């Protein structure tokens, strides 16, 4: 049986960059609002594409120097199936990378369930491998 991978964390500088990218929108987004307890979350897929977007952002962000970033951040991001960006009511941003589509989908489903606990059958996200559009 395959072991479940843990979500990977980023340094604050990379979290800031990914937060800026997430504000432009992602595959799915929830909140903020009264039903979500003023929490906000965005699902972004494809770490390699996100790394390209992060580098593009860096080329225009005068307040961030690329040397402020850790090489491990780039390795984590480029290997990720995607990331989940959250912002709580206090303004704290958190970004977690997930190595597989299945882990990413499970984590996003957990976020959606947490943000909509009173709604039976909260939305479920499936990985592309599990979708009906991708027969195996």
PDB file of C-alpha atoms in Angstrom:
ATOM      1  CA  UNK A   1       0.000   0.000   0.000  1.00  0.00           C
ATOM      2  CA  UNK A   2       1.298   3.426  -0.954  1.00  0.00           C
ATOM      3  CA  UNK A   3       1.996   5.753   1.978  1.00  0.00           C
ATOM      4  CA  UNK A   4       0.197   9.073   2.059  1.00  0.00           C
ATOM      5  CA  UNK A   5       2.474  12.039   1.494  1.00  0.00           C
ATOM      6  CA  UNK A   6       2.292  14.979   3.832  1.00  0.00           C
ATOM      7  CA  UNK A   7       1.568  18.480   2.578  1.00  0.00           C
ATOM      8  CA  UNK A   8       4.743  20.497   2.101  1.00  0.00           C
ATOM      9  CA  UNK A   9       5.220  23.991   3.503  1.00  0.00           C
ATOM     10  CA  UNK A  10       6.926  26.985   1.896  1.00  0.00           C
ATOM     11  CA  UNK A  11       8.985  29.863   3.233  1.00  0.00           C
ATOM     12  CA  UNK A  12       7.063  33.114   3.881  1.00  0.00           C
ATOM     13  CA  UNK A  13       8.451  34.722   0.711  1.00  0.00           C
ATOM     14  CA  UNK A  14       7.177  31.908  -1.541  1.00  0.00           C
ATOM     15  CA  UNK A  15       3.869  31.887   0.334  1.00  0.00           C
ATOM     16  CA  UNK A  16       3.503  35.581  -0.457  1.00  0.00           C
ATOM     17  CA  UNK A  17       4.160  34.996  -4.159  1.00  0.00           C
ATOM     18  CA  UNK A  18       1.700  32.087  -4.345  1.00  0.00           C
ATOM     19  CA  UNK A  19      -0.893  34.148  -2.467  1.00  0.00           C
ATOM     20  CA  UNK A  20      -0.554  36.890  -5.092  1.00  0.00           C
ATOM     21  CA  UNK A  21      -1.014  34.299  -7.869  1.00  0.00           C
ATOM     22  CA  UNK A  22      -4.031  32.816  -6.057  1.00  0.00           C
ATOM     23  CA  UNK A  23      -5.701  36.227  -5.909  1.00  0.00           C
ATOM     24  CA  UNK A  24      -5.921  36.083  -9.697  1.00  0.00           C
ATOM     25  CA  UNK A  25      -8.059  32.952  -9.330  1.00  0.00           C
ATOM     26  CA  UNK A  26      -7.536  29.242  -9.444  1.00  0.00           C
ATOM     27  CA  UNK A  27      -9.310  26.070 -10.391  1.00  0.00           C
ATOM     28  CA  UNK A  28     -11.645  26.429  -7.432  1.00  0.00           C
ATOM     29  CA  UNK A  29     -12.191  29.088  -4.772  1.00  0.00           C
ATOM     30  CA  UNK A  30     -14.302  29.419  -1.643  1.00  0.00           C
ATOM     31  CA  UNK A  31     -14.999  32.339   0.733  1.00  0.00           C
ATOM     32  CA  UNK A  32     -14.636  34.719   2.327  1.00  0.00           C
ATOM     33  CA  UNK A  33     -18.076  35.156   3.779  1.00  0.00           C
ATOM     34  CA  UNK A  34     -20.330  34.401   6.724  1.00  0.00           C
ATOM     35  CA  UNK A  35     -20.801  30.770   5.673  1.00  0.00           C
ATOM     36  CA  UNK A  36     -17.036  30.240   5.567  1.00  0.00           C
ATOM     37  CA  UNK A  37     -16.280  32.040   8.833  1.00  0.00           C
ATOM     38  CA  UNK A  38     -14.418  34.665   6.742  1.00  0.00           C
ATOM     39  CA  UNK A  39     -11.905  32.069   5.565  1.00  0.00           C
ATOM     40  CA  UNK A  40     -10.709  32.099   1.970  1.00  0.00           C
ATOM     41  CA  UNK A  41      -9.181  29.205   0.062  1.00  0.00           C
ATOM     42  CA  UNK A  42      -7.994  28.656  -3.506  1.00  0.00           C
ATOM     43  CA  UNK A  43      -6.958  25.472  -5.300  1.00  0.00           C
ATOM     44  CA  UNK A  44      -4.108  25.873  -7.799  1.00  0.00           C
ATOM     45  CA  UNK A  45      -2.980  22.875  -9.884  1.00  0.00           C
ATOM     46  CA  UNK A  46       0.268  22.086 -11.733  1.00  0.00           C
ATOM     47  CA  UNK A  47       3.361  23.024  -9.771  1.00  0.00           C
ATOM     48  CA  UNK A  48       5.504  23.446 -12.871  1.00  0.00           C
ATOM     49  CA  UNK A  49       3.089  25.999 -14.296  1.00  0.00           C
ATOM     50  CA  UNK A  50       2.915  27.716 -10.907  1.00  0.00           C
ATOM     51  CA  UNK A  51       6.723  27.934 -10.858  1.00  0.00           C
ATOM     52  CA  UNK A  52       6.606  29.703 -14.243  1.00  0.00           C
ATOM     53  CA  UNK A  53       3.956  32.109 -12.902  1.00  0.00           C
ATOM     54  CA  UNK A  54       6.031  32.704  -9.747  1.00  0.00           C
ATOM     55  CA  UNK A  55       9.096  33.569 -11.832  1.00  0.00           C
ATOM     56  CA  UNK A  56       7.009  35.926 -13.973  1.00  0.00           C
ATOM     57  CA  UNK A  57       5.689  37.564 -10.812  1.00  0.00           C
ATOM     58  CA  UNK A  58       9.238  37.946  -9.494  1.00  0.00           C
ATOM     59  CA  UNK A  59      10.321  39.703 -12.679  1.00  0.00           C
ATOM     60  CA  UNK A  60       7.904  42.544 -11.904  1.00  0.00           C
ATOM     61  CA  UNK A  61       7.927  42.545  -8.087  1.00  0.00           C
ATOM     62  CA  UNK A  62      10.439  45.156  -7.037  1.00  0.00           C
ATOM     63  CA  UNK A  63       9.973  44.462  -3.317  1.00  0.00           C
ATOM     64  CA  UNK A  64      11.100  40.814  -3.602  1.00  0.00           C
ATOM     65  CA  UNK A  65      14.579  39.726  -4.546  1.00  0.00           C
ATOM     66  CA  UNK A  66      14.907  36.224  -5.985  1.00  0.00           C
ATOM     67  CA  UNK A  67      17.819  35.629  -3.611  1.00  0.00           C
ATOM     68  CA  UNK A  68      15.255  35.826  -0.767  1.00  0.00           C
ATOM     69  CA  UNK A  69      13.834  32.503  -1.977  1.00  0.00           C
ATOM     70  CA  UNK A  70      15.035  29.105  -0.864  1.00  0.00           C
ATOM     71  CA  UNK A  71      15.970  26.577  -3.584  1.00  0.00           C
ATOM     72  CA  UNK A  72      13.898  24.015  -1.683  1.00  0.00           C
ATOM     73  CA  UNK A  73      10.818  26.183  -2.356  1.00  0.00           C
ATOM     74  CA  UNK A  74      11.384  25.821  -6.106  1.00  0.00           C
ATOM     75  CA  UNK A  75      11.922  22.042  -5.813  1.00  0.00           C
ATOM     76  CA  UNK A  76       8.738  21.608  -3.775  1.00  0.00           C
ATOM     77  CA  UNK A  77       6.699  23.787  -6.122  1.00  0.00           C
ATOM     78  CA  UNK A  78       7.936  22.226  -9.353  1.00  0.00           C
ATOM     79  CA  UNK A  79       7.264  18.696  -8.048  1.00  0.00           C
ATOM     80  CA  UNK A  80       3.796  19.520  -6.706  1.00  0.00           C
ATOM     81  CA  UNK A  81       0.544  18.385  -8.271  1.00  0.00           C
ATOM     82  CA  UNK A  82      -0.784  21.655  -6.903  1.00  0.00           C
ATOM     83  CA  UNK A  83      -1.167  23.904  -3.887  1.00  0.00           C
ATOM     84  CA  UNK A  84      -3.935  25.077  -1.619  1.00  0.00           C
ATOM     85  CA  UNK A  85      -3.729  28.695  -0.485  1.00  0.00           C
ATOM     86  CA  UNK A  86      -5.770  29.733   2.568  1.00  0.00           C
ATOM     87  CA  UNK A  87      -6.257  33.018   4.378  1.00  0.00           C
ATOM     88  CA  UNK A  88      -7.984  33.171   7.742  1.00  0.00           C
ATOM     89  CA  UNK A  89     -10.041  35.991   9.265  1.00  0.00           C
ATOM     90  CA  UNK A  90      -6.908  37.364  10.974  1.00  0.00           C
ATOM     91  CA  UNK A  91      -5.173  37.660   7.585  1.00  0.00           C
ATOM     92  CA  UNK A  92      -2.738  34.769   8.076  1.00  0.00           C
ATOM     93  CA  UNK A  93      -1.856  33.128   4.775  1.00  0.00           C
ATOM     94  CA  UNK A  94      -0.880  29.486   4.562  1.00  0.00           C
ATOM     95  CA  UNK A  95       0.164  27.539   1.481  1.00  0.00           C
ATOM     96  CA  UNK A  96       0.490  23.779   1.281  1.00  0.00           C
ATOM     97  CA  UNK A  97       1.849  21.809  -1.661  1.00  0.00           C
ATOM     98  CA  UNK A  98       0.633  18.299  -2.398  1.00  0.00           C
ATOM     99  CA  UNK A  99       2.720  15.807  -4.350  1.00  0.00           C
ATOM    100  CA  UNK A 100      -0.081  13.789  -5.942  1.00  0.00           C
ATOM    101  CA  UNK A 101      -3.409  14.626  -7.538  1.00  0.00           C
ATOM    102  CA  UNK A 102      -5.142  12.236  -5.134  1.00  0.00           C
ATOM    103  CA  UNK A 103      -3.649  13.959  -2.069  1.00  0.00           C
ATOM    104  CA  UNK A 104      -4.473  17.384  -3.510  1.00  0.00           C
ATOM    105  CA  UNK A 105      -8.077  16.371  -4.207  1.00  0.00           C
ATOM    106  CA  UNK A 106      -8.474  14.867  -0.719  1.00  0.00           C
ATOM    107  CA  UNK A 107      -7.023  17.978   0.931  1.00  0.00           C
ATOM    108  CA  UNK A 108      -9.275  20.288  -1.098  1.00  0.00           C
ATOM    109  CA  UNK A 109     -12.338  18.183  -0.219  1.00  0.00           C
ATOM    110  CA  UNK A 110     -11.347  18.486   3.458  1.00  0.00           C
ATOM    111  CA  UNK A 111     -11.046  22.287   3.117  1.00  0.00           C
ATOM    112  CA  UNK A 112     -14.441  22.489   1.433  1.00  0.00           C
ATOM    113  CA  UNK A 113     -16.016  20.303   4.137  1.00  0.00           C
ATOM    114  CA  UNK A 114     -14.447  22.412   6.880  1.00  0.00           C
ATOM    115  CA  UNK A 115     -15.674  25.643   5.336  1.00  0.00           C
ATOM    116  CA  UNK A 116     -19.176  24.306   4.707  1.00  0.00           C
ATOM    117  CA  UNK A 117     -19.836  21.898   7.602  1.00  0.00           C
ATOM    118  CA  UNK A 118     -23.555  22.604   7.791  1.00  0.00           C
ATOM    119  CA  UNK A 119     -24.109  21.748   4.152  1.00  0.00           C
ATOM    120  CA  UNK A 120     -24.700  18.031   3.632  1.00  0.00           C
ATOM    121  CA  UNK A 121     -22.750  16.683   0.701  1.00  0.00           C
ATOM    122  CA  UNK A 122     -20.205  19.490   0.583  1.00  0.00           C
ATOM    123  CA  UNK A 123     -18.469  19.649  -2.802  1.00  0.00           C
ATOM    124  CA  UNK A 124     -16.014  16.901  -3.564  1.00  0.00           C
ATOM    125  CA  UNK A 125     -13.106  17.366  -5.942  1.00  0.00           C
ATOM    126  CA  UNK A 126     -11.689  14.343  -7.707  1.00  0.00           C
ATOM    127  CA  UNK A 127      -8.275  14.002  -9.233  1.00  0.00           C
ATOM    128  CA  UNK A 128      -8.043  13.783 -13.043  1.00  0.00           C
ATOM    129  CA  UNK A 129      -7.075  10.110 -12.655  1.00  0.00           C
ATOM    130  CA  UNK A 130     -10.379   9.420 -10.883  1.00  0.00           C
ATOM    131  CA  UNK A 131     -12.692  11.382 -13.176  1.00  0.00           C
ATOM    132  CA  UNK A 132     -15.134   9.781 -15.591  1.00  0.00           C
ATOM    133  CA  UNK A 133     -13.395  11.685 -18.393  1.00  0.00           C
ATOM    134  CA  UNK A 134     -10.236   9.633 -17.837  1.00  0.00           C
ATOM    135  CA  UNK A 135     -11.072   5.920 -18.151  1.00  0.00           C
ATOM    136  CA  UNK A 136      -8.321   3.609 -16.993  1.00  0.00           C
TER     137      UNK A 136
END
